[in-house]
Every structure is written in C-alpha cells, then in structure tokens.
Short mmCIF file of C-alpha atoms in Angstrom, two decimals:
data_model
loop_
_atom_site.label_atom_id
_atom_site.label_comp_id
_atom_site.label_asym_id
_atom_site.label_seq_id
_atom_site.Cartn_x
_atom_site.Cartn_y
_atom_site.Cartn_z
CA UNK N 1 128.14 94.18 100.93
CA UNK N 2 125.54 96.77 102.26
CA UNK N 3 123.20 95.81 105.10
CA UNK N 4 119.90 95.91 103.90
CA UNK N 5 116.87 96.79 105.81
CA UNK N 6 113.43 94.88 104.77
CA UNK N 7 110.23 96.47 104.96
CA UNK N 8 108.64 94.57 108.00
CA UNK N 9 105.47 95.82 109.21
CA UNK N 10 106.39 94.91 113.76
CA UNK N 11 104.15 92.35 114.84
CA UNK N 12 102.01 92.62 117.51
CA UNK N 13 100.41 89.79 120.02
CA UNK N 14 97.43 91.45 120.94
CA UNK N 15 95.50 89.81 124.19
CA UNK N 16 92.11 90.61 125.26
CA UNK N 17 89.25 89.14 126.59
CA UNK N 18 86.48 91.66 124.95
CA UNK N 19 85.40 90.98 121.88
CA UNK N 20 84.47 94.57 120.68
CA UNK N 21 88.00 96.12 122.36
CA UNK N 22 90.10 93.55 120.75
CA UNK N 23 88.45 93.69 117.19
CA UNK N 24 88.40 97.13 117.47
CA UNK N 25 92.42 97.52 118.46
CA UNK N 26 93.08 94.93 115.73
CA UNK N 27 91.77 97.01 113.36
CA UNK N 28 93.47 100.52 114.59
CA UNK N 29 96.88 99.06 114.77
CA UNK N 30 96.39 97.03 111.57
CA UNK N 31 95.54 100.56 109.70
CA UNK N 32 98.18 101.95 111.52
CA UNK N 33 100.87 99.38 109.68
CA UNK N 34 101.40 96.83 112.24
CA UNK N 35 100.87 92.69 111.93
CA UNK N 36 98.64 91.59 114.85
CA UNK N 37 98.06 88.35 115.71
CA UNK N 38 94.60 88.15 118.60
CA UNK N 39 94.09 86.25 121.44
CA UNK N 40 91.01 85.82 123.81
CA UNK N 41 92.55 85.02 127.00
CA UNK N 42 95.84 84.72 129.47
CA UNK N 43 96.37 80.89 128.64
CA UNK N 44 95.96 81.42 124.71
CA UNK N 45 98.44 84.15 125.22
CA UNK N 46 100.82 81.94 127.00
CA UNK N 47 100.54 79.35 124.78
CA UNK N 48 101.63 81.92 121.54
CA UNK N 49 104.35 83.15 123.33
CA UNK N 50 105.39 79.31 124.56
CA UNK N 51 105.31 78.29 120.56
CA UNK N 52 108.31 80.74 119.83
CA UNK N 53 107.11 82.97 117.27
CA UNK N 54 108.86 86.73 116.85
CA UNK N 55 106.92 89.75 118.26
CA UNK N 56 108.12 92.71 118.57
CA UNK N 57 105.66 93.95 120.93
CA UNK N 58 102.82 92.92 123.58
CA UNK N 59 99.68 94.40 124.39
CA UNK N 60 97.69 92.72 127.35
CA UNK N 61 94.34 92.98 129.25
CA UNK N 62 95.54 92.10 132.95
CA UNK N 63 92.22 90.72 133.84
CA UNK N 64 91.30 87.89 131.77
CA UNK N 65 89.97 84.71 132.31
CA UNK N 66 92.36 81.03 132.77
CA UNK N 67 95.31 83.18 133.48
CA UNK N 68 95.68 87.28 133.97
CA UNK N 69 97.78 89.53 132.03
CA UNK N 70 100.15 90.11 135.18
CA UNK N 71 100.49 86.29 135.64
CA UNK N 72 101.40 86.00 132.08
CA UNK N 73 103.60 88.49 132.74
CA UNK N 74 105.20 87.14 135.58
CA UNK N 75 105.81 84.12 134.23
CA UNK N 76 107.73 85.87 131.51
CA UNK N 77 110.18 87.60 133.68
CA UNK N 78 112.66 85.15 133.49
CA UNK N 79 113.07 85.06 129.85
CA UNK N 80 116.35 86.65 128.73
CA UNK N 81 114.88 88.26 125.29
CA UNK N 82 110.81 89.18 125.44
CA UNK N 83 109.18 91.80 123.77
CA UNK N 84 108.26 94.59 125.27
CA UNK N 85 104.45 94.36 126.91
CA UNK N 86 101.72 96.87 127.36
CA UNK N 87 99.14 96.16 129.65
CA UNK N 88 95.62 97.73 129.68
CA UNK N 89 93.33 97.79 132.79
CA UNK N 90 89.86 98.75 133.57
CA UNK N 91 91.18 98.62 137.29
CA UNK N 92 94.24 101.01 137.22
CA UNK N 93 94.57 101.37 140.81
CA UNK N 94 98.08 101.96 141.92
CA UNK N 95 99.19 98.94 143.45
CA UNK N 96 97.76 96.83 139.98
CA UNK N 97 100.15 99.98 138.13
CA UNK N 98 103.27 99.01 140.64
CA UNK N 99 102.86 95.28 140.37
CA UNK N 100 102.58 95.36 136.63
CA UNK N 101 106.01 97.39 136.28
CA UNK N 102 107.78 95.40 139.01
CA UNK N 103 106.81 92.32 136.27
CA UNK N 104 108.64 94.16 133.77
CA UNK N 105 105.79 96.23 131.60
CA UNK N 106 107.00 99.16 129.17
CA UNK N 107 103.64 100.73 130.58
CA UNK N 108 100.44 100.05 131.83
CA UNK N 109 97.43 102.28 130.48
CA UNK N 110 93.61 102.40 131.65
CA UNK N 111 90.56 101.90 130.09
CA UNK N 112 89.18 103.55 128.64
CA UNK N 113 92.15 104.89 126.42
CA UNK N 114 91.96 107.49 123.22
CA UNK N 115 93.02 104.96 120.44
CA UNK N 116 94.99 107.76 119.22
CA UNK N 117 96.91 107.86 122.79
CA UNK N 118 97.51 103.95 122.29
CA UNK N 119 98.89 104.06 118.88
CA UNK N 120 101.45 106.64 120.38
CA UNK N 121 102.38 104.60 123.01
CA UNK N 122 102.50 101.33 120.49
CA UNK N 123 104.33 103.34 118.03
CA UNK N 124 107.02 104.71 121.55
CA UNK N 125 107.66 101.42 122.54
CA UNK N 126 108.29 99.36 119.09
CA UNK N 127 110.93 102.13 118.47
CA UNK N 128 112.55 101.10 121.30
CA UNK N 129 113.20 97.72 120.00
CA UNK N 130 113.61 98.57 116.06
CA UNK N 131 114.00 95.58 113.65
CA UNK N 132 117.72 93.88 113.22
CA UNK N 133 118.85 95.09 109.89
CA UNK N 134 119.76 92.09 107.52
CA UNK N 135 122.88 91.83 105.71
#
C-alpha cells in the first residue's frame, strides 16, 4: 500500500498581546495557507499548549502580560517533542536575542517586521518539521 500524504494546511499557535498585530498576523498567515489558532497572553498560551493539541509551529510576543513569551518558553524546554517557536520583540536587545535561543527558539525577530519577511521565516521553519506522511 502507498503512503499517502493529506493536504494539511500546518497549524499555527499564534501569541500576542496586541490586538491590531495579532489580527493582523492572523490574517497574513491565514491567506498565506496556514491554520492559526490566537491567543492574548503568556498564560492562555500555556494553557493551549498544556491541553495537547498538534502545532506545527509557534509564534510568540516575549513580553506579554501573566506570563512572557521567554517564560513560556522556558517552561517548554523540557518537553521531548515541541514545535518549533518564533518569538517577536519590540525589545531585541542582545541579551533578550541570547536568552531566547538558549530557551530553544528557531529565531527571534523584532518589531517591527516586513510581514513578507515573517511569512519567509514561518514558511523556513514549518519546512523544517514537514507533516508525517500517512499510510
């Protein structure tokens, strides 16, 4: 029997605090084929990746209110299979850069970012960790 691939669209757990950035990156990557699924903070994006559902990628604000992006982060560092995360700053000084990679993220980007640029990098890093083909 032939392994068959299905058409999955990668979904995305999208976390950030402002309103206008995150309904505006919902939008580009939903054009751009992917699933997103939103939240509005560091403990709502705990609490989606605590429930278990697949995504194949993360992208993070690392300042956000009840818990940060890097804490999230952190706190996901001992989990043997995780998506990949992206984290987005508005305060992309080096040692926030350093600290987010020591935590484990494919890449850290600052705001503000050509949506164009993003998609690249989203569309980079979910290649890196292509859908398991289905037999």
């Amino acid at each position: 029997m032939e392994a068959v691939c299905l058409d999955t669209h990668p979904h995305i757990l999208l976390a950030e605090d402002d309103d206008a950035l995150r309904d505006l990156l919902d939008f580009t990557l939903t054009r751009a084929g992917y699933l997103v699924t939103c939240c509005t903070n560091g403990l709502d994006l705990m609490e989606r990746l605590e429930e278990g559902d697949p995504f194949d990628l993360i992208i993070s604000d690392l300042r956000m209110p009840a818990l940060t992006g890097l804490e999230v982060l952190e706190l996901q560092l001992e989990k043997r299979q995780r998506p990949p995360f992206i984290c987005m700053t508005a305060f992309g000084d080096r040692q926030t850069h350093e600290l987010a990679e020591r935590f484990g993220a494919a890449i850290t980007i600052d705001k503000p970012f050509d949506l164009d640029e993003m998609i690249e990098l989203v569309n980079a890093t979910s290649l890196r960790n292509p859908q398991p083909e289905i037999s």
